[in-house]
Coordinates of C-alpha atoms in Angstrom, one line a residue:
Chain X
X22 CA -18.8 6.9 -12.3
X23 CA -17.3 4.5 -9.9
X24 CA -13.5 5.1 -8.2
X25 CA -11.9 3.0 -5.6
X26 CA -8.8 4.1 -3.9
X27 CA -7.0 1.6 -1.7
X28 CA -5.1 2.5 1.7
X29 CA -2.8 1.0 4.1
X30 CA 0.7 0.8 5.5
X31 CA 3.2 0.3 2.7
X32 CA 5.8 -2.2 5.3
X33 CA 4.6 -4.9 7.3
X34 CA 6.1 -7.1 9.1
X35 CA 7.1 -11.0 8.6
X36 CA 4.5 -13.0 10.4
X37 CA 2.0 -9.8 11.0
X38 CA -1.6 -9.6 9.4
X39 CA -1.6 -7.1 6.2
X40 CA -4.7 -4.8 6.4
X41 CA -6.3 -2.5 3.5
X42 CA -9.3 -0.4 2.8
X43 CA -10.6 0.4 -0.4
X44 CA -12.8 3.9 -0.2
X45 CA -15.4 3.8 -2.9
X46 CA -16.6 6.8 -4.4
X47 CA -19.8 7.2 -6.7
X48 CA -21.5 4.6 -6.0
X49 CA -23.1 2.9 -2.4
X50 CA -21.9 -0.4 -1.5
X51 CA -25.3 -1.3 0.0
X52 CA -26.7 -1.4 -3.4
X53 CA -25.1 -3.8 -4.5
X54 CA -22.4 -5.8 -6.2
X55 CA -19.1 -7.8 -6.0
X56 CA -16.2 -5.7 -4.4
X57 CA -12.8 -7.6 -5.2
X58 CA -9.5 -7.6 -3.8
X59 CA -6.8 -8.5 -6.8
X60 CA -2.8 -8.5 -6.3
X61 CA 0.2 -8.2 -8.4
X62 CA 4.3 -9.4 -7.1
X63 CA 6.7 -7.1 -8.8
X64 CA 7.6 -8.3 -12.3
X65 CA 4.7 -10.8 -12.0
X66 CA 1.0 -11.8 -13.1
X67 CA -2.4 -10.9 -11.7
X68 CA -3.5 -13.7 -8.1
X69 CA -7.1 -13.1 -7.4
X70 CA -7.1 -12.8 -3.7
X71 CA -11.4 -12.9 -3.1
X72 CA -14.2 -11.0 -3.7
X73 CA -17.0 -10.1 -1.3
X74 CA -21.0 -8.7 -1.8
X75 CA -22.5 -6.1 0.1
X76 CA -24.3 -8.5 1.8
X77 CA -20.9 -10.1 3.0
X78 CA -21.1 -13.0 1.0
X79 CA -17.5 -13.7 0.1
X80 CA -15.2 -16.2 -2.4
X81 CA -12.2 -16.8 -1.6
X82 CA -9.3 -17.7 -3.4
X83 CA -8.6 -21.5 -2.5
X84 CA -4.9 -21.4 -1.9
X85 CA -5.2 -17.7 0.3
X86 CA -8.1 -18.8 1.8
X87 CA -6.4 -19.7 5.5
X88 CA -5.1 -16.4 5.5
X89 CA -7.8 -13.9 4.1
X90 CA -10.7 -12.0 5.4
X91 CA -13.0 -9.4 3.6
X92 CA -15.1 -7.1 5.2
X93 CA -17.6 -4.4 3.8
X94 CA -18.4 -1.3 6.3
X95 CA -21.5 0.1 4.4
X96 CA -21.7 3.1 6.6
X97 CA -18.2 4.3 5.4
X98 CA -18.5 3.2 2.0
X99 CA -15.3 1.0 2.1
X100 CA -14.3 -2.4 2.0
X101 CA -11.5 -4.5 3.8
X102 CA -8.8 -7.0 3.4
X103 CA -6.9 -8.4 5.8
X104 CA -4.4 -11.2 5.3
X105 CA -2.3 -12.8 8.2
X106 CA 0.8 -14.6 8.6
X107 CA 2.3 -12.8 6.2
X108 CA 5.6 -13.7 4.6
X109 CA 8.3 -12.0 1.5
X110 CA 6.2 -13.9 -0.8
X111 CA 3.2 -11.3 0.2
X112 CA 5.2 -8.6 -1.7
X113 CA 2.9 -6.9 -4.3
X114 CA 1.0 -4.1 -5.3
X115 CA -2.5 -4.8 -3.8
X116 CA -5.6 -4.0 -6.3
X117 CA -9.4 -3.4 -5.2
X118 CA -11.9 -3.5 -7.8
X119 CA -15.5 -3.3 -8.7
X120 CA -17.6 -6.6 -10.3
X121 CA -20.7 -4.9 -11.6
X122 CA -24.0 -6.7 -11.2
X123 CA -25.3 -9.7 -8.6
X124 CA -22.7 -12.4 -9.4
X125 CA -19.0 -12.9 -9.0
X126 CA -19.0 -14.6 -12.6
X127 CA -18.2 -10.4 -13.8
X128 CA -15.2 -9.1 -14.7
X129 CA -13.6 -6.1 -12.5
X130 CA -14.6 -2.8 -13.7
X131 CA -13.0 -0.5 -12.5
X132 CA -10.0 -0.5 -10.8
X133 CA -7.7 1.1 -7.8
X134 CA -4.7 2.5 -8.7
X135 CA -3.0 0.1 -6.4
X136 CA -0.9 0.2 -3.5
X137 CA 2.0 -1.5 -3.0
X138 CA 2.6 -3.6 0.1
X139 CA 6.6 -4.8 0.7
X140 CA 6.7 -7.5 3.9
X141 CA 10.0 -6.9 4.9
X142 CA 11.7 -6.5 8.7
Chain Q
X26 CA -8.7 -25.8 -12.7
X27 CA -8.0 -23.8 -16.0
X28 CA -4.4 -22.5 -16.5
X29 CA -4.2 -19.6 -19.0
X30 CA -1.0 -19.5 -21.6
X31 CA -0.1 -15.8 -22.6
X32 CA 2.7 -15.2 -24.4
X33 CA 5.4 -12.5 -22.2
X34 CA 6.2 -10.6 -25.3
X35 CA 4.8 -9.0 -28.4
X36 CA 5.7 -6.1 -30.5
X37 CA 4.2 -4.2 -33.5
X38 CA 5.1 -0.9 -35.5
X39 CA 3.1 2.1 -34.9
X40 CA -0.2 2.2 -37.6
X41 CA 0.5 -2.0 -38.1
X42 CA -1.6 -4.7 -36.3
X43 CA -0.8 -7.4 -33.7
X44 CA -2.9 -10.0 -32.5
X45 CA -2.3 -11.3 -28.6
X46 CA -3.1 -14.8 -27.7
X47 CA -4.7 -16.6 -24.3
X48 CA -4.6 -19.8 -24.7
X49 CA -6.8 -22.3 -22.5
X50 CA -5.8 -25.8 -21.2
X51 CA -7.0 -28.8 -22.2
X52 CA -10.7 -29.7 -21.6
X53 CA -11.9 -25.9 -21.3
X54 CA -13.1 -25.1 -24.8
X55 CA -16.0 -23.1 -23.8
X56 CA -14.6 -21.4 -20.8
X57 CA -14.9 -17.2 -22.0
X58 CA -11.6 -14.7 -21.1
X59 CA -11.7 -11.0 -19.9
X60 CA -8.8 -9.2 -21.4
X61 CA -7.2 -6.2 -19.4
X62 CA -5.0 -3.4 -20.1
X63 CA -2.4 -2.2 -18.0
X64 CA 0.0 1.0 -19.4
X65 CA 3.2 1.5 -17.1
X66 CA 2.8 2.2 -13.8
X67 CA -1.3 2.1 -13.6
X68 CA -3.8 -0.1 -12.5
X69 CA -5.0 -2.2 -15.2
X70 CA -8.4 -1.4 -16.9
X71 CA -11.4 -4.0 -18.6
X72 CA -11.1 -4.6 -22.2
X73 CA -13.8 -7.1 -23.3
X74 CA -14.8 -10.5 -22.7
X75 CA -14.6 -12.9 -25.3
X76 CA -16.3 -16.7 -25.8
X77 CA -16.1 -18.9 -28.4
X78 CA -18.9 -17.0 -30.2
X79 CA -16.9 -13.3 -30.0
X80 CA -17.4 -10.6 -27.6
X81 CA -19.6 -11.2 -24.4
X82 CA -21.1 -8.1 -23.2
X83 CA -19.6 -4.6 -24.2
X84 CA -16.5 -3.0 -24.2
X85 CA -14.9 -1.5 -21.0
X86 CA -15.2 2.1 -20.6
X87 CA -13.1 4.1 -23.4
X88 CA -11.7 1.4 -25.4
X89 CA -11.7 2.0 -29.0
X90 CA -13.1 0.7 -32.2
X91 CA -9.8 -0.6 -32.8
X92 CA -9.8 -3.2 -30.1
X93 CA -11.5 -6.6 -30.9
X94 CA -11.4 -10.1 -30.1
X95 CA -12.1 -14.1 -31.6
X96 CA -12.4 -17.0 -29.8
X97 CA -11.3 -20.5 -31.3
X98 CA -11.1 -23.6 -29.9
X99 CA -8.8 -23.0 -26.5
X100 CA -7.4 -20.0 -28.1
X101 CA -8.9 -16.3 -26.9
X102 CA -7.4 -14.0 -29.4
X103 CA -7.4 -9.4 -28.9
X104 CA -6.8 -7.9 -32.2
X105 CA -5.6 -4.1 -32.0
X106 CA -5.8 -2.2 -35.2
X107 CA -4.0 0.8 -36.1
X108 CA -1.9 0.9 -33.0
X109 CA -0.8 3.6 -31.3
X110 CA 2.4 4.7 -28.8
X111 CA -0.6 4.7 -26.0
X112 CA -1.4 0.9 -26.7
X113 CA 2.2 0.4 -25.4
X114 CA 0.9 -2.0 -22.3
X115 CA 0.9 -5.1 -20.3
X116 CA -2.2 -7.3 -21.4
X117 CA -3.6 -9.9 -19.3
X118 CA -6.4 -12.7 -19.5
X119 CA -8.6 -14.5 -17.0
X120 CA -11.3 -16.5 -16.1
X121 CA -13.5 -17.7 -13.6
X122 CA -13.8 -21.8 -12.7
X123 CA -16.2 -24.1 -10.1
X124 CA -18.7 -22.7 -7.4
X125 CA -19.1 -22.2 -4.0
X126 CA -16.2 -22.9 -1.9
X127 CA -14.2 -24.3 -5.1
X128 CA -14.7 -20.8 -6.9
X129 CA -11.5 -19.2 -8.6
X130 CA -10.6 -16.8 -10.7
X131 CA -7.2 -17.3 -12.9
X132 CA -5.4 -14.9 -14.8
X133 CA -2.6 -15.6 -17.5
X134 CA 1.2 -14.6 -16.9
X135 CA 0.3 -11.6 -19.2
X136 CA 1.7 -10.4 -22.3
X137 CA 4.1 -6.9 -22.9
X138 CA 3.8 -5.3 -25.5
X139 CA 6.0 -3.0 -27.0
X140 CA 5.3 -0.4 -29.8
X141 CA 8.1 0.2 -32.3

């Protein structure tokens, strides 16, 4: 059974670059599928932020895309965001998820638990 | 792109039946919806997806008989049955649009709902 667990610092700075992992357990990265990073501002909706394959192909979410990078370290089993220039508006909880299967048409199944990320000096 | 309409609120009694509502714009009859359930203070969790044709695929992991959905015209509809104090939950929609560089997934405003 797949688990994610994301990890990070929970305060960053205006203008700094945010930077998460998500650890995957029970299942290797390298065999496949869409790895997705997902966030949500207190009191708000779901943004897709991008998804990336094990490859490293990745999507990203048109109006982040200036700002975001994803990254997959195969060796540690874990995948990466990293979004810079960050502002109040980058406030959330911060989701990783799994898209089973080759393409980034599936849904995310399962989840992280979340972390949430407050950009505040 | 698509922009997803979900009602913020809904409420049912305990053992009655509500049915929550996605609702497409314009010009994206045939675009399918994954639901998601999110209880207070967890991640949220896959419920189905749904197309004009009914469910796409299987269930998520765990979710019960109870649970099902329709899909008419814009409108992407999640009927729980029976409900239950643990169906108490946020509930959002979304969908995927374009390719390549123009790829997008959308997700509705979501929809609480409360269990009386």
């Amino acid at each position: 059974q797949v688990q994610l667990q994301e990890s990070g610092p929970g305060l960053v700075k205006p203008s700094e670059t945010l930077s998460l992992t998500c650890t995957v357990s029970g299942y290797s990265i390298s065999s496949g599928y869409y790895w997705g990073w997902i966030r949500q501002p207190p009191g708000k909706g779901l943004e897709w932020i991008g998804s990336i394959y094990h490859s490293g192909n990745t999507y990203y979410n048109p109006s982040l895309r200036s700002r975001v990078t994803l990254s997959v370290d195969t060796s540690k089993n874990q995948f990466s965001l990293k979004l810079s220039s960050v502002t109040a508006a980058d406030t959330a909880v911060y989701y990783c998820a799994s898209q089973v299967g080759t393409t980034v048409l599936n849904w995310f199944d399962p989840w992280g638990q979340g972390t949430l990320v407050t950009v505040s000096s | 792109q698509p922009v997803l309409t979900q009602p913020p609120s809904a409420s049912a009694s305990l053992g009655a039946s509500v049915t929550l509502t996605c609702t497409l714009s314009s010009g994206y009859n045939n675009y399918k919806v994954d639901w998601y359930q999110q209880r207070p203070g967890k991640g949220p969790r896959f419920v189905m997806r749904v197309g004009t044709g009914g469910i796409v695929g299987s269930k998520g992991d765990g979710i019960p008989d109870r649970f099902s959905v329709l899909g008419s015209g814009l409108n992407r509809y999640l009927t729980i049955k029976n409900i239950q104090e643990e169906d108490e939950s946020d509930f959002h929609c979304g969908t995927d649009h374009g390719g390549g560089s123009n790829f997008v997934k959308v997700f509705g405003g979501g929809t609480k709902l409360t269990v009386l």
